[in-house]
Short mmCIF file of C-alpha atoms in Angstrom, two decimals:
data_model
loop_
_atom_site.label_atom_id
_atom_site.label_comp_id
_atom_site.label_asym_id
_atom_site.label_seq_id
_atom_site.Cartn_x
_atom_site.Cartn_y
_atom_site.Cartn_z
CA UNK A 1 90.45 98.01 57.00
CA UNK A 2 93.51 99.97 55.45
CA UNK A 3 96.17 101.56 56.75
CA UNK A 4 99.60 103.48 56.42
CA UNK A 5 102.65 103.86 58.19
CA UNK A 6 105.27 106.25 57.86
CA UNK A 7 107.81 104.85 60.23
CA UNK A 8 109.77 108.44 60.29
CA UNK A 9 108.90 111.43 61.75
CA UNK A 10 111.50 113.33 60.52
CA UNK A 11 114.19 112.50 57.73
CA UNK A 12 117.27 114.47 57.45
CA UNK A 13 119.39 115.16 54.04
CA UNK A 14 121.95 117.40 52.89
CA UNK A 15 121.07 119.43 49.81
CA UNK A 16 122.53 117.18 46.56
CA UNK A 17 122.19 113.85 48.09
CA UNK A 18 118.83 111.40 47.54
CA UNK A 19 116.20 111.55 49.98
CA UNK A 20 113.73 108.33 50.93
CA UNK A 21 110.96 109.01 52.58
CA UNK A 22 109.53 105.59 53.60
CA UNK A 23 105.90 104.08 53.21
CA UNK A 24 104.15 101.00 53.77
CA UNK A 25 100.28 100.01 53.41
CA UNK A 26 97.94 97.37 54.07
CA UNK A 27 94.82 96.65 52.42
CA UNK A 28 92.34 93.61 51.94
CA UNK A 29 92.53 94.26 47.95
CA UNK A 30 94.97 95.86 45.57
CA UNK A 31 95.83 99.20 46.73
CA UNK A 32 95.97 102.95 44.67
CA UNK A 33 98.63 104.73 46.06
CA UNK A 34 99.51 108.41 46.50
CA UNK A 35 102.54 111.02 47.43
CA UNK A 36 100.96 114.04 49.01
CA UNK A 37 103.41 117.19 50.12
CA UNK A 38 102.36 120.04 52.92
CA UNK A 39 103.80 123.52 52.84
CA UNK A 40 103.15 125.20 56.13
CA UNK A 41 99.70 126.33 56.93
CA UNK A 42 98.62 125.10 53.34
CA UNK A 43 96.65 121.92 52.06
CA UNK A 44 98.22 119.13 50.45
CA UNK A 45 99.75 119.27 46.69
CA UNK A 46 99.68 115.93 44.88
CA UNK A 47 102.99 114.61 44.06
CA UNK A 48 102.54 111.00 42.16
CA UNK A 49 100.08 108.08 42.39
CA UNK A 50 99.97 104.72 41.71
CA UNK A 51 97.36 103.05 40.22
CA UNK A 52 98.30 99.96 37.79
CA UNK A 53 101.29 99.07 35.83
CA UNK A 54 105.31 100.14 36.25
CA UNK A 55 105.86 100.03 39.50
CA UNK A 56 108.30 103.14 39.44
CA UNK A 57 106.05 106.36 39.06
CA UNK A 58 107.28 109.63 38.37
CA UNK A 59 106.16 112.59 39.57
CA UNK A 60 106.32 116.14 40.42
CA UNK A 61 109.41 118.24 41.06
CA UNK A 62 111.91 115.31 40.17
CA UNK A 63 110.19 112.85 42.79
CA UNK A 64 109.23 109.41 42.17
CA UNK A 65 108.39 106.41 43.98
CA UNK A 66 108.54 102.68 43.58
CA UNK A 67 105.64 100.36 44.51
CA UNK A 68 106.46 97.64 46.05
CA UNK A 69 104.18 94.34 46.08
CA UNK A 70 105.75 91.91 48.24
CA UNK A 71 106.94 94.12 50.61
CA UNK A 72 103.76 96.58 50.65
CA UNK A 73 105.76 99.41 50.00
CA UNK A 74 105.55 103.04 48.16
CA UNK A 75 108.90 105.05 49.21
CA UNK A 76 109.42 108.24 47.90
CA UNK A 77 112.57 108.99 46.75
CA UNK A 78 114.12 112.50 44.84
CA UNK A 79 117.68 111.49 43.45
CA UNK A 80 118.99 114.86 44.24
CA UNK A 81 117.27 117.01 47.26
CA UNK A 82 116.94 120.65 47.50
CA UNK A 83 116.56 123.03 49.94
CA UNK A 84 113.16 124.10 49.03
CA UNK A 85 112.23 120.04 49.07
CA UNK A 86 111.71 120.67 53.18
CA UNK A 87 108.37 119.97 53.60
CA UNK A 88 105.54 117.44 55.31
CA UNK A 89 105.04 114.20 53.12
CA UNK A 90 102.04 112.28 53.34
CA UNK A 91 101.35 108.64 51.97
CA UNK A 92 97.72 107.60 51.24
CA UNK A 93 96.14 104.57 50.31
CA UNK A 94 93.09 103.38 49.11
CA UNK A 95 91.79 99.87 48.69
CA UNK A 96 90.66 99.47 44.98
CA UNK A 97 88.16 96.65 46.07
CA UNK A 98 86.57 98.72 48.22
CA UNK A 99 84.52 100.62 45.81
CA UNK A 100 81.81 102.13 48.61
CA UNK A 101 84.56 104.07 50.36
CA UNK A 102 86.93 106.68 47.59
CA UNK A 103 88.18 108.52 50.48
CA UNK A 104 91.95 108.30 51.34
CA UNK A 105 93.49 106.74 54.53
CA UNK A 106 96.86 108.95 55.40
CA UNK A 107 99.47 108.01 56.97
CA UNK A 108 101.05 110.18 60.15
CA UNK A 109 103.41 112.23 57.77
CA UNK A 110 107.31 112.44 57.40
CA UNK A 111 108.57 116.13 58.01
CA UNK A 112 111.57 116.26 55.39
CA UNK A 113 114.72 118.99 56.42
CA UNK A 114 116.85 119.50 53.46
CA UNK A 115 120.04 121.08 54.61
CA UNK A 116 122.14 123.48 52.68
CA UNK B 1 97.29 120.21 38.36
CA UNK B 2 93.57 120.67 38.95
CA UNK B 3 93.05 123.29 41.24
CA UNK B 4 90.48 123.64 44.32
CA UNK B 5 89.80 126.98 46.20
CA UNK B 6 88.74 127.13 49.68
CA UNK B 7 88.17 130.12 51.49
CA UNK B 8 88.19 131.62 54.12
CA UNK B 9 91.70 130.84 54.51
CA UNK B 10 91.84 132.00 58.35
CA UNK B 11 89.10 132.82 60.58
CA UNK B 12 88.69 134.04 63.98
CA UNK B 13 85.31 133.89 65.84
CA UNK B 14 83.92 133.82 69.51
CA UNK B 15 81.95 130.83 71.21
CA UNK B 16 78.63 129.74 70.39
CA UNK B 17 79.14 131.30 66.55
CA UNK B 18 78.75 129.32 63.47
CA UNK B 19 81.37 129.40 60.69
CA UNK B 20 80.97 128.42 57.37
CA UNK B 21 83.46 127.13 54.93
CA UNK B 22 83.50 127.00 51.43
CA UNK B 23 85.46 124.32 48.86
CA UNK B 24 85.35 125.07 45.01
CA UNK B 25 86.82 123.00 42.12
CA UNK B 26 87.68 125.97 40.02
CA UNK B 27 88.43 123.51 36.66
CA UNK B 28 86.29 120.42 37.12
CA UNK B 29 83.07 118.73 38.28
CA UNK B 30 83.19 117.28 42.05
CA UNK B 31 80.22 114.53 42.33
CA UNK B 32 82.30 113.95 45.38
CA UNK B 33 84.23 116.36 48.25
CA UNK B 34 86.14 115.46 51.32
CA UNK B 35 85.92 117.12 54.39
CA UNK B 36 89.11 117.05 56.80
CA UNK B 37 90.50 117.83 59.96
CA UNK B 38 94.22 118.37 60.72
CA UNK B 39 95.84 118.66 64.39
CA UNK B 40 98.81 120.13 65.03
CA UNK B 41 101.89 117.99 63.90
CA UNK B 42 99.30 115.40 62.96
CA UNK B 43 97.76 113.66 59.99
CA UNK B 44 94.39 114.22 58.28
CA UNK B 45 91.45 113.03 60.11
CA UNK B 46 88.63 112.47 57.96
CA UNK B 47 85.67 113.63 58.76
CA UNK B 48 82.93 113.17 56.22
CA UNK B 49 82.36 112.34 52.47
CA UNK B 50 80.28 115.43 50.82
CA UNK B 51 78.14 113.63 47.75
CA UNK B 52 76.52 116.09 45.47
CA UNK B 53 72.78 116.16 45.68
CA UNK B 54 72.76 113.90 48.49
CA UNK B 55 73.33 113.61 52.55
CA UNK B 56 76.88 113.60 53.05
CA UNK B 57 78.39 110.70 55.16
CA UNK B 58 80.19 111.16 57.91
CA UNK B 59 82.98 109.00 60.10
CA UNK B 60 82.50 107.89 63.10
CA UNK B 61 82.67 110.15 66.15
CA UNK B 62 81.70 113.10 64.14
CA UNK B 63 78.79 115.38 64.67
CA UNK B 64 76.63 115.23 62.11
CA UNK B 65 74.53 117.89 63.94
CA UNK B 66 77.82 119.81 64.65
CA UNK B 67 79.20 120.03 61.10
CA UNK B 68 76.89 120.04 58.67
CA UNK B 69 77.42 119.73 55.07
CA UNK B 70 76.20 120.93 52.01
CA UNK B 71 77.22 119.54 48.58
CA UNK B 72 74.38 121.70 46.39
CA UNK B 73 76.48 121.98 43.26
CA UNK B 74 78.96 119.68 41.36
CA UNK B 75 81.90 122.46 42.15
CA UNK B 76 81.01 123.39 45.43
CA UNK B 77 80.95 122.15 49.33
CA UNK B 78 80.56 123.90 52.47
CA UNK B 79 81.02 122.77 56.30
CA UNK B 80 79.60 125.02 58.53
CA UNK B 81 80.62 124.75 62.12
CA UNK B 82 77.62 125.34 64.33
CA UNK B 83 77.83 126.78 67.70
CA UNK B 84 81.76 126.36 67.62
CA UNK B 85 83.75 126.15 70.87
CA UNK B 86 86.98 126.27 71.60
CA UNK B 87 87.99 122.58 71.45
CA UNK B 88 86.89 123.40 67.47
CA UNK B 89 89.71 125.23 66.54
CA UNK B 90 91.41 123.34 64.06
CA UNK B 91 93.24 123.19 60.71
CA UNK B 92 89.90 122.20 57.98
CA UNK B 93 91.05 121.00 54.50
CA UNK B 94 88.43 119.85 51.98
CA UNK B 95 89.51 117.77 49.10
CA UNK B 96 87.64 117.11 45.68
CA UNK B 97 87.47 113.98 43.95
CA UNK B 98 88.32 114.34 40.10
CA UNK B 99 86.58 112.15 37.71
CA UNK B 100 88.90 111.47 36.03
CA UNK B 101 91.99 109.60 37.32
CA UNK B 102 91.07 108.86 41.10
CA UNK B 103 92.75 111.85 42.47
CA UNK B 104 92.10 114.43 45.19
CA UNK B 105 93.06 117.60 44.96
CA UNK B 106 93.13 120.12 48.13
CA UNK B 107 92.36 123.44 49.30
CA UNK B 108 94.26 125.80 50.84
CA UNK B 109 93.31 124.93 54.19
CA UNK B 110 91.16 126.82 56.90
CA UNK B 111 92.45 127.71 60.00
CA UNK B 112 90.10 128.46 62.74
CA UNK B 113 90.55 129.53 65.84
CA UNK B 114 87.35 130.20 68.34
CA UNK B 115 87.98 131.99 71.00
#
């Protein structure tokens, strides 16, 4: 079975400073990896994946995220966070051995408040 | 990015009704759609992989009966909720598989509400 936790609910940041938004998976195999963000009342945008390779991936909107092997860990991070940054981020897995099942398994979702 | 249309965006409908909704990739072909469901403040529950030209397959706990699915084209899905009561309403976001790349891309989202 896999799975992902978000161990924050909410993450607070002032607008300028980095942001991390935490993630950590477990799967039986090697995992793809995914950064999803939620404006209110909309569906999910895709912000980065991981699939093979550098472990830092860069993404959308200045966001990137480093996977992590040892520690079974994908944390998004933004070097700089902006106001319009405030948002719901989901991190998704998907166990590449597991080639009967595509869909993603989400984790709960960290609601990001950038500050002005 | 690749871009998925599902509409309605919002409806509004009494007991005992049946809703359908409908999920388009506008810019590629979808051998493969994801139906979800999304509680308040919560994450996405999936409910059932939509497989072109064949039964969709669905999680457990879900009503196959209840949601049916129909995956008749490679660029569209629909879930249609059948005799919907309240404990339906719900947030419903459908997903499509590019195939290219291993990502989903979303729709918009449905909100329904049955009243």
């Amino acid at each position: 079975a896999q799975s992902v936790a978000q161990p924050e609910d909410q993450v607070n940041v002032a607008e300028g400073n980095p942001l991390t938004v935490k993630c950590t998976y477990s799967v039986s195999g090697n995992p793809y990896l995914f950064w999803y963000v939620q404006y209110p009342n909309r569906g999910l945008q895709f912000l980065l994946k991981y699939i093979t390779g550098d472990n830092l991936v860069k993404g959308s909107y200045g966001f990137e995220a480093e996977f992590n092997k040892s520690q079974t860990s994908f944390h998004l991070k933004k070097p700089s966070a902006l106001v319009s940054d405030s948002a719901l981020y989901f991190c998704a897995v998907r166990d590449r051995a597991d080639t009967g099942r595509r869909a993603l398994t989400f984790g709960s979702g960290t609601r990001l408040q950038v500050q002005p | 990015g690749a871009v998925v249309s599902q509409h309605p965006s919002r409806v509004i409908c009494k007991s005992g009704t049946s809703v359908k909704i409908e999920c388009r990739s506008l810019d590629f072909q979808a051998t493969t759609m994801f139906w979800y469901r999304q509680f308040p403040k919560k994450s996405l529950m999936l409910m059932a992989t939509s497989n072109e030209g064949s039964k969709a397959t669905y999680e457990q706990g879900v009503e196959k009966d209840k949601f049916l699915i129909n995956h008749a084209s490679l660029t569209l899905s629909t879930l249609t909720v059948t005799s919907a009561h309240p404990e339906d309403s719900s947030f419903y976001i459908c997903s499509a598989l590019h195939p290219q790349g291993s990502i989903q891309y979303f729709g918009a989202g449905t909100r329904l509400s049955v009243l």
